[in-house]
mmCIF file with all atom_site columns, C-alpha atoms in Angstrom:
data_model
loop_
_atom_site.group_PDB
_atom_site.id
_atom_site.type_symbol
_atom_site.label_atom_id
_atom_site.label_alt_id
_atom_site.label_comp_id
_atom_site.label_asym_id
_atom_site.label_entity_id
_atom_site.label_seq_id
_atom_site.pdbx_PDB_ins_code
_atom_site.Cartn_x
_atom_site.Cartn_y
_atom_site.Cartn_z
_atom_site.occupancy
_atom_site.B_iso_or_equiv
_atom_site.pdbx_formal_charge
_atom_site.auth_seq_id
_atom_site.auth_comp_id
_atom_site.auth_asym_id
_atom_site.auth_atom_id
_atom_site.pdbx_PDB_model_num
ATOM 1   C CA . UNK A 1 1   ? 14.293  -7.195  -1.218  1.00 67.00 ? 751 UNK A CA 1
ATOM 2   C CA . UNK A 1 2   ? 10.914  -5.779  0.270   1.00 84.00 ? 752 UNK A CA 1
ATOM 3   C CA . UNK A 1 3   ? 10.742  -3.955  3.086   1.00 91.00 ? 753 UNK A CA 1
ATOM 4   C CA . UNK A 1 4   ? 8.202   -4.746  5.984   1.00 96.00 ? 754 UNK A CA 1
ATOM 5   C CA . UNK A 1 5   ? 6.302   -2.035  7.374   1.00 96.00 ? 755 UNK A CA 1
ATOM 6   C CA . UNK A 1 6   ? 3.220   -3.026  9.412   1.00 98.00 ? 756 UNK A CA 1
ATOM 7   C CA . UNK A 1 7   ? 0.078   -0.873  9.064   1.00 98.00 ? 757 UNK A CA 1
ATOM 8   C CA . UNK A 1 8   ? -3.023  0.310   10.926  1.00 98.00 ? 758 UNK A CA 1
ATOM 9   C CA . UNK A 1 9   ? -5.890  1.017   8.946   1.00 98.00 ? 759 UNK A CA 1
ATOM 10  C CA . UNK A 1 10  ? -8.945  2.190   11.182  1.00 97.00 ? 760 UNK A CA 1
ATOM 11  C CA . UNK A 1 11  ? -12.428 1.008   9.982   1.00 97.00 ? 761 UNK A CA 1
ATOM 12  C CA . UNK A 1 12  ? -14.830 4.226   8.537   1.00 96.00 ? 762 UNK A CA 1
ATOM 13  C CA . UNK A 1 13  ? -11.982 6.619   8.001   1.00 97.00 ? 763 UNK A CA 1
ATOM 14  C CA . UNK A 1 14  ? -9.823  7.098   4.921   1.00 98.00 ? 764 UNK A CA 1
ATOM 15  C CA . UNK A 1 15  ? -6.443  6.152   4.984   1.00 98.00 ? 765 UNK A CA 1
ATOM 16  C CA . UNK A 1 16  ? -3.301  7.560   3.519   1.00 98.00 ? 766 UNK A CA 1
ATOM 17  C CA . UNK A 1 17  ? 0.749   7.226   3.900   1.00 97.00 ? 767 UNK A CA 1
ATOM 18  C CA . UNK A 1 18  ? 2.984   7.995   1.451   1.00 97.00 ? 768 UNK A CA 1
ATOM 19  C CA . UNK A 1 19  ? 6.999   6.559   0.756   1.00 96.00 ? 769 UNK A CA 1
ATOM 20  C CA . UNK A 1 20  ? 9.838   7.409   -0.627  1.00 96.00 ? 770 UNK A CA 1
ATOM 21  C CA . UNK A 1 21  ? 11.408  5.192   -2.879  1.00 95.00 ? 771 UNK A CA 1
ATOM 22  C CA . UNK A 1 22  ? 15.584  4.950   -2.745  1.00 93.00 ? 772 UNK A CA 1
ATOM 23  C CA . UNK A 1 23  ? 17.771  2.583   -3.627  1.00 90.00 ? 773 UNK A CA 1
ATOM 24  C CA . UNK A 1 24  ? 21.380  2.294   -2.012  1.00 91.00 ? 774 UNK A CA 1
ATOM 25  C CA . UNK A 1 25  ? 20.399  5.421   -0.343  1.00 92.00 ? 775 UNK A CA 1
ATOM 26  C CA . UNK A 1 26  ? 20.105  7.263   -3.008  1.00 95.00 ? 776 UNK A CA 1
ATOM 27  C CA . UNK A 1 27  ? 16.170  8.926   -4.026  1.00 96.00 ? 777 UNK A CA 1
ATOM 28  C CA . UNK A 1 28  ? 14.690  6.954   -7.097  1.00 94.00 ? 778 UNK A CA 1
ATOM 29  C CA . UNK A 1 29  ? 13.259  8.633   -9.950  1.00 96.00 ? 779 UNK A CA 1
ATOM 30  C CA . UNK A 1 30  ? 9.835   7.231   -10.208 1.00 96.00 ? 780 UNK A CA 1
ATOM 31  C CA . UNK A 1 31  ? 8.425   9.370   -13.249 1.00 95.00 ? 781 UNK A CA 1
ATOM 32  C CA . UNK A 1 32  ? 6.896   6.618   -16.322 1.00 95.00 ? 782 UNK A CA 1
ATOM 33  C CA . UNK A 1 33  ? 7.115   4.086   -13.068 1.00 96.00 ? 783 UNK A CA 1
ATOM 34  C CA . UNK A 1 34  ? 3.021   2.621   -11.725 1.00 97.00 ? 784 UNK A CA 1
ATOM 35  C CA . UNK A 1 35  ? 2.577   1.287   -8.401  1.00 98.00 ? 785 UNK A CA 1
ATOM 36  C CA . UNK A 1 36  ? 0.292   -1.217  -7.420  1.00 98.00 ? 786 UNK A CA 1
ATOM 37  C CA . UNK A 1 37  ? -1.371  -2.979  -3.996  1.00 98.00 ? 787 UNK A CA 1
ATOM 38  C CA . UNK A 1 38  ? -3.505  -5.182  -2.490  1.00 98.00 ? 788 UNK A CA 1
ATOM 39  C CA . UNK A 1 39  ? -4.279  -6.303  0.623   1.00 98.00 ? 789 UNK A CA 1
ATOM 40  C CA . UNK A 1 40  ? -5.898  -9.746  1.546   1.00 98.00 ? 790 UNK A CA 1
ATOM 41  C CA . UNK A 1 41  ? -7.725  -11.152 5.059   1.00 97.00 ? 791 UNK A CA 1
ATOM 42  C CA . UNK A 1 42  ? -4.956  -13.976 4.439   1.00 95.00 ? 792 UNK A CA 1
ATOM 43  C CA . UNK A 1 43  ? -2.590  -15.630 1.329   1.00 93.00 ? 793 UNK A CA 1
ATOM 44  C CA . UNK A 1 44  ? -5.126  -17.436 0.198   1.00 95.00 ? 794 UNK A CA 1
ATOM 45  C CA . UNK A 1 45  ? -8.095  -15.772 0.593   1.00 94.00 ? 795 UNK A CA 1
ATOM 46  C CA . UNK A 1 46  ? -10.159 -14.962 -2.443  1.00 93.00 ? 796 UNK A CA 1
ATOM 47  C CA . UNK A 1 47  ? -11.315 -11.572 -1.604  1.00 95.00 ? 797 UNK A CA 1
ATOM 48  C CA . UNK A 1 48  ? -9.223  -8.691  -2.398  1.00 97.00 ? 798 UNK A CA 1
ATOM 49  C CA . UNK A 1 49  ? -8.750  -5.070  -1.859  1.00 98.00 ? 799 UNK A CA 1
ATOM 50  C CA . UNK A 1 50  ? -6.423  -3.155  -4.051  1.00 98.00 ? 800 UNK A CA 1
ATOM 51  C CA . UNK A 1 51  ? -4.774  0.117   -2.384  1.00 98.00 ? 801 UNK A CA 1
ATOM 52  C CA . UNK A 1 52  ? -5.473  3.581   -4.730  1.00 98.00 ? 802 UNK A CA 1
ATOM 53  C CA . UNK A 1 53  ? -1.854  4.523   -5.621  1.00 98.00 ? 803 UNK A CA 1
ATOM 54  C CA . UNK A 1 54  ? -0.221  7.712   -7.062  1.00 97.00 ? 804 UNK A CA 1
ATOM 55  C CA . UNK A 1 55  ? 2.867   9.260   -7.549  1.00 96.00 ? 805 UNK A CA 1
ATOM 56  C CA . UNK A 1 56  ? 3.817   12.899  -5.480  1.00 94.00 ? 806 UNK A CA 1
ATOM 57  C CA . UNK A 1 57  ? 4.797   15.475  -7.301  1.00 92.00 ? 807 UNK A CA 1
ATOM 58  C CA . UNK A 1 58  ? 7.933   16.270  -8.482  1.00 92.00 ? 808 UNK A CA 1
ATOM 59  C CA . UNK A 1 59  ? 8.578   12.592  -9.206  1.00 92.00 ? 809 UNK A CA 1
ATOM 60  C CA . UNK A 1 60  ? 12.006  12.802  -8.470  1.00 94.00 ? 810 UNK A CA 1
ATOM 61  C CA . UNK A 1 61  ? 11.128  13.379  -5.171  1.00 96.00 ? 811 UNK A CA 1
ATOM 62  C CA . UNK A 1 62  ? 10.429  9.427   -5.121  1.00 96.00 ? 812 UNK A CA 1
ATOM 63  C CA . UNK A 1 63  ? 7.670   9.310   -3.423  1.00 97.00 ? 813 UNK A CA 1
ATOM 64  C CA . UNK A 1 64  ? 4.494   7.788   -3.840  1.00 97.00 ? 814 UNK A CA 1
ATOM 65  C CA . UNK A 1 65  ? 1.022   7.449   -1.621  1.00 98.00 ? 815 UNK A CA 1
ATOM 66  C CA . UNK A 1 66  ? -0.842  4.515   -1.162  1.00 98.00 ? 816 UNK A CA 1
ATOM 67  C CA . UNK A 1 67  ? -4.778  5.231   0.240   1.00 98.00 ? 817 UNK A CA 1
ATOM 68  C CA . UNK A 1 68  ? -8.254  3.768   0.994   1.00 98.00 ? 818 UNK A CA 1
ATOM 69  C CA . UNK A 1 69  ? -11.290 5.503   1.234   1.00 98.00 ? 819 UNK A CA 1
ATOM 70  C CA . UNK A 1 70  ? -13.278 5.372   4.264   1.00 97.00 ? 820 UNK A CA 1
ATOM 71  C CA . UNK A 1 71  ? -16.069 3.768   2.464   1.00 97.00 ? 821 UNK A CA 1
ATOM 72  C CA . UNK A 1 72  ? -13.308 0.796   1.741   1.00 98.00 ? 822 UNK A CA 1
ATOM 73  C CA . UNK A 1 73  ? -12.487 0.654   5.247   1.00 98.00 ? 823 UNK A CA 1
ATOM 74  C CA . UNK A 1 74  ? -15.784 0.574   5.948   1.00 96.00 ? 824 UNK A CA 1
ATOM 75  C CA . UNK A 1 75  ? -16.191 -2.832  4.403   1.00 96.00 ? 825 UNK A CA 1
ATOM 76  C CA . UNK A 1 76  ? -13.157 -4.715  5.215   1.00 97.00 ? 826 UNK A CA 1
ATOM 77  C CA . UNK A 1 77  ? -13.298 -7.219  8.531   1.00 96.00 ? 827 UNK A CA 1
ATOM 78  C CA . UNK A 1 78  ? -11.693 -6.095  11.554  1.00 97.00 ? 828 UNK A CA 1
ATOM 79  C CA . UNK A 1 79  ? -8.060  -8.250  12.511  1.00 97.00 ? 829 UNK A CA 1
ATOM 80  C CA . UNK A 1 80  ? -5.323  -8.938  10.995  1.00 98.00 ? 830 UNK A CA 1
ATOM 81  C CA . UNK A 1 81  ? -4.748  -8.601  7.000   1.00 98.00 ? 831 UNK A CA 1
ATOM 82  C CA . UNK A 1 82  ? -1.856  -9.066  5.038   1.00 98.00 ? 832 UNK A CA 1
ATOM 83  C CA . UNK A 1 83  ? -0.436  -6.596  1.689   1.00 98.00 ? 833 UNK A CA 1
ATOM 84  C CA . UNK A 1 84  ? 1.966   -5.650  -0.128  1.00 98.00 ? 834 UNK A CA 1
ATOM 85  C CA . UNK A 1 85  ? 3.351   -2.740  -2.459  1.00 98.00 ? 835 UNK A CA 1
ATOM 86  C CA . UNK A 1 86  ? 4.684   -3.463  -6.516  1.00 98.00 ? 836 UNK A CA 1
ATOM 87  C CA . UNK A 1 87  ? 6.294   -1.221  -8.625  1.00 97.00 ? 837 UNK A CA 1
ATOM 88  C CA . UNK A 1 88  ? 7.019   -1.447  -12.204 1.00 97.00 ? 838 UNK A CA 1
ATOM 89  C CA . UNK A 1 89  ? 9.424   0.460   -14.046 1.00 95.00 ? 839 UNK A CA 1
ATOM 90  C CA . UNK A 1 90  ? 8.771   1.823   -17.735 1.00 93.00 ? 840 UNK A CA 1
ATOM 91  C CA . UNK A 1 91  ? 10.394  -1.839  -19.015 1.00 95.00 ? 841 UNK A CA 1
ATOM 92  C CA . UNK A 1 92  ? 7.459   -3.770  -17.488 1.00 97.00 ? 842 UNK A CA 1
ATOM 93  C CA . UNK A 1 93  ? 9.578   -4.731  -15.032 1.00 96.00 ? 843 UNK A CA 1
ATOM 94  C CA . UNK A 1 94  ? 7.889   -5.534  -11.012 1.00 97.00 ? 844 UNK A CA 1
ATOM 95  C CA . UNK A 1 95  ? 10.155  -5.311  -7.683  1.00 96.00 ? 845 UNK A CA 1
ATOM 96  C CA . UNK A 1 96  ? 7.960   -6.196  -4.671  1.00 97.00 ? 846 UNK A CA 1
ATOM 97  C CA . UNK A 1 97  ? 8.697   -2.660  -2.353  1.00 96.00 ? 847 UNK A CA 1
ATOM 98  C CA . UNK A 1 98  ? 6.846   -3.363  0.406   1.00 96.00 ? 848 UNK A CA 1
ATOM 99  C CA . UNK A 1 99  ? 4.972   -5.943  2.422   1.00 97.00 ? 849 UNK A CA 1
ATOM 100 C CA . UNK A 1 100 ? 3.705   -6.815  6.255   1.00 97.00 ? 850 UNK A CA 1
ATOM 101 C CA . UNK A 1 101 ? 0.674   -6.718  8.243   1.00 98.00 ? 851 UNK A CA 1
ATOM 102 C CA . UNK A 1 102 ? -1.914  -4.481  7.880   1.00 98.00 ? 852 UNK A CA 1
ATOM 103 C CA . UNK A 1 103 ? -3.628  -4.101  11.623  1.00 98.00 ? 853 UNK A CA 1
ATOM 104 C CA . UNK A 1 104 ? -8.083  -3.483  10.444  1.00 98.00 ? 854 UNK A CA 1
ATOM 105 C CA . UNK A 1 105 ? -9.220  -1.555  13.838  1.00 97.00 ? 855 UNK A CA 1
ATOM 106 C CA . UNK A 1 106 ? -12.610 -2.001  14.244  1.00 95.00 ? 856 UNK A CA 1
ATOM 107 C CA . UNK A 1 107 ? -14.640 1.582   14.236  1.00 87.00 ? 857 UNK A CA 1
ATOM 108 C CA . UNK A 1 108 ? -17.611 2.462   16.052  1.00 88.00 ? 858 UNK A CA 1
ATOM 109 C CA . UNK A 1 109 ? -18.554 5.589   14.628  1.00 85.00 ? 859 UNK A CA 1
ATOM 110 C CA . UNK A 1 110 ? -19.948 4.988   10.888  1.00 80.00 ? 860 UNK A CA 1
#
């Protein structure tokens, strides 16, 4: 099951927060695993833009970052988005981590 974890990105600044993956409390081993993410205006919105993602070092650490550059801020609407967070394991298998509202603040200075 995903967790929800709401999210303020401000416009014309990079963005960056970083989890730590565990199952039944326990830290996951995330080396050979990818993480993907994406967020959207709405669900069915065409547009799209797709979170950079890496792993922390050590990997068994279990955490990974998810970030946006402020040029990306830059060009995404101010309100209320939606995204989420995949991760696949080494067998090509996807389990939805993370999804919720992602709060665009609108920036003055560019």
């Amino acid at each position: 099951m995903a967790g929800n974890y709401n999210i303020t990105i401000n416009q014309n600044s990079d963005f960056q927060r970083a989890f730590q993956v565990k199952e039944d409390a326990v830290v996951l081993d995330i080396t050979g695993y990818t993480f993907t993410g994406r967020l959207k205006q709405n669900f069915n919105h065409s547009g799209h833009q797709d979170f950079t993602t890496s792993l922390v070092a050590p990997y068994a650490n279990g955490t990974f970052s998810i970030s946006l550059t402020d040029v990306e801020t830059a060009a995404m609407t101010a309100g209320t988005w939606v995204y989420d967070v995949l991760m696949e394991d080494a067998s090509g298998i996807k389990t939805t981590l993370l999804n919720g509202n992602a709060f665009i603040i609108q920036g003055v200075t560019p």
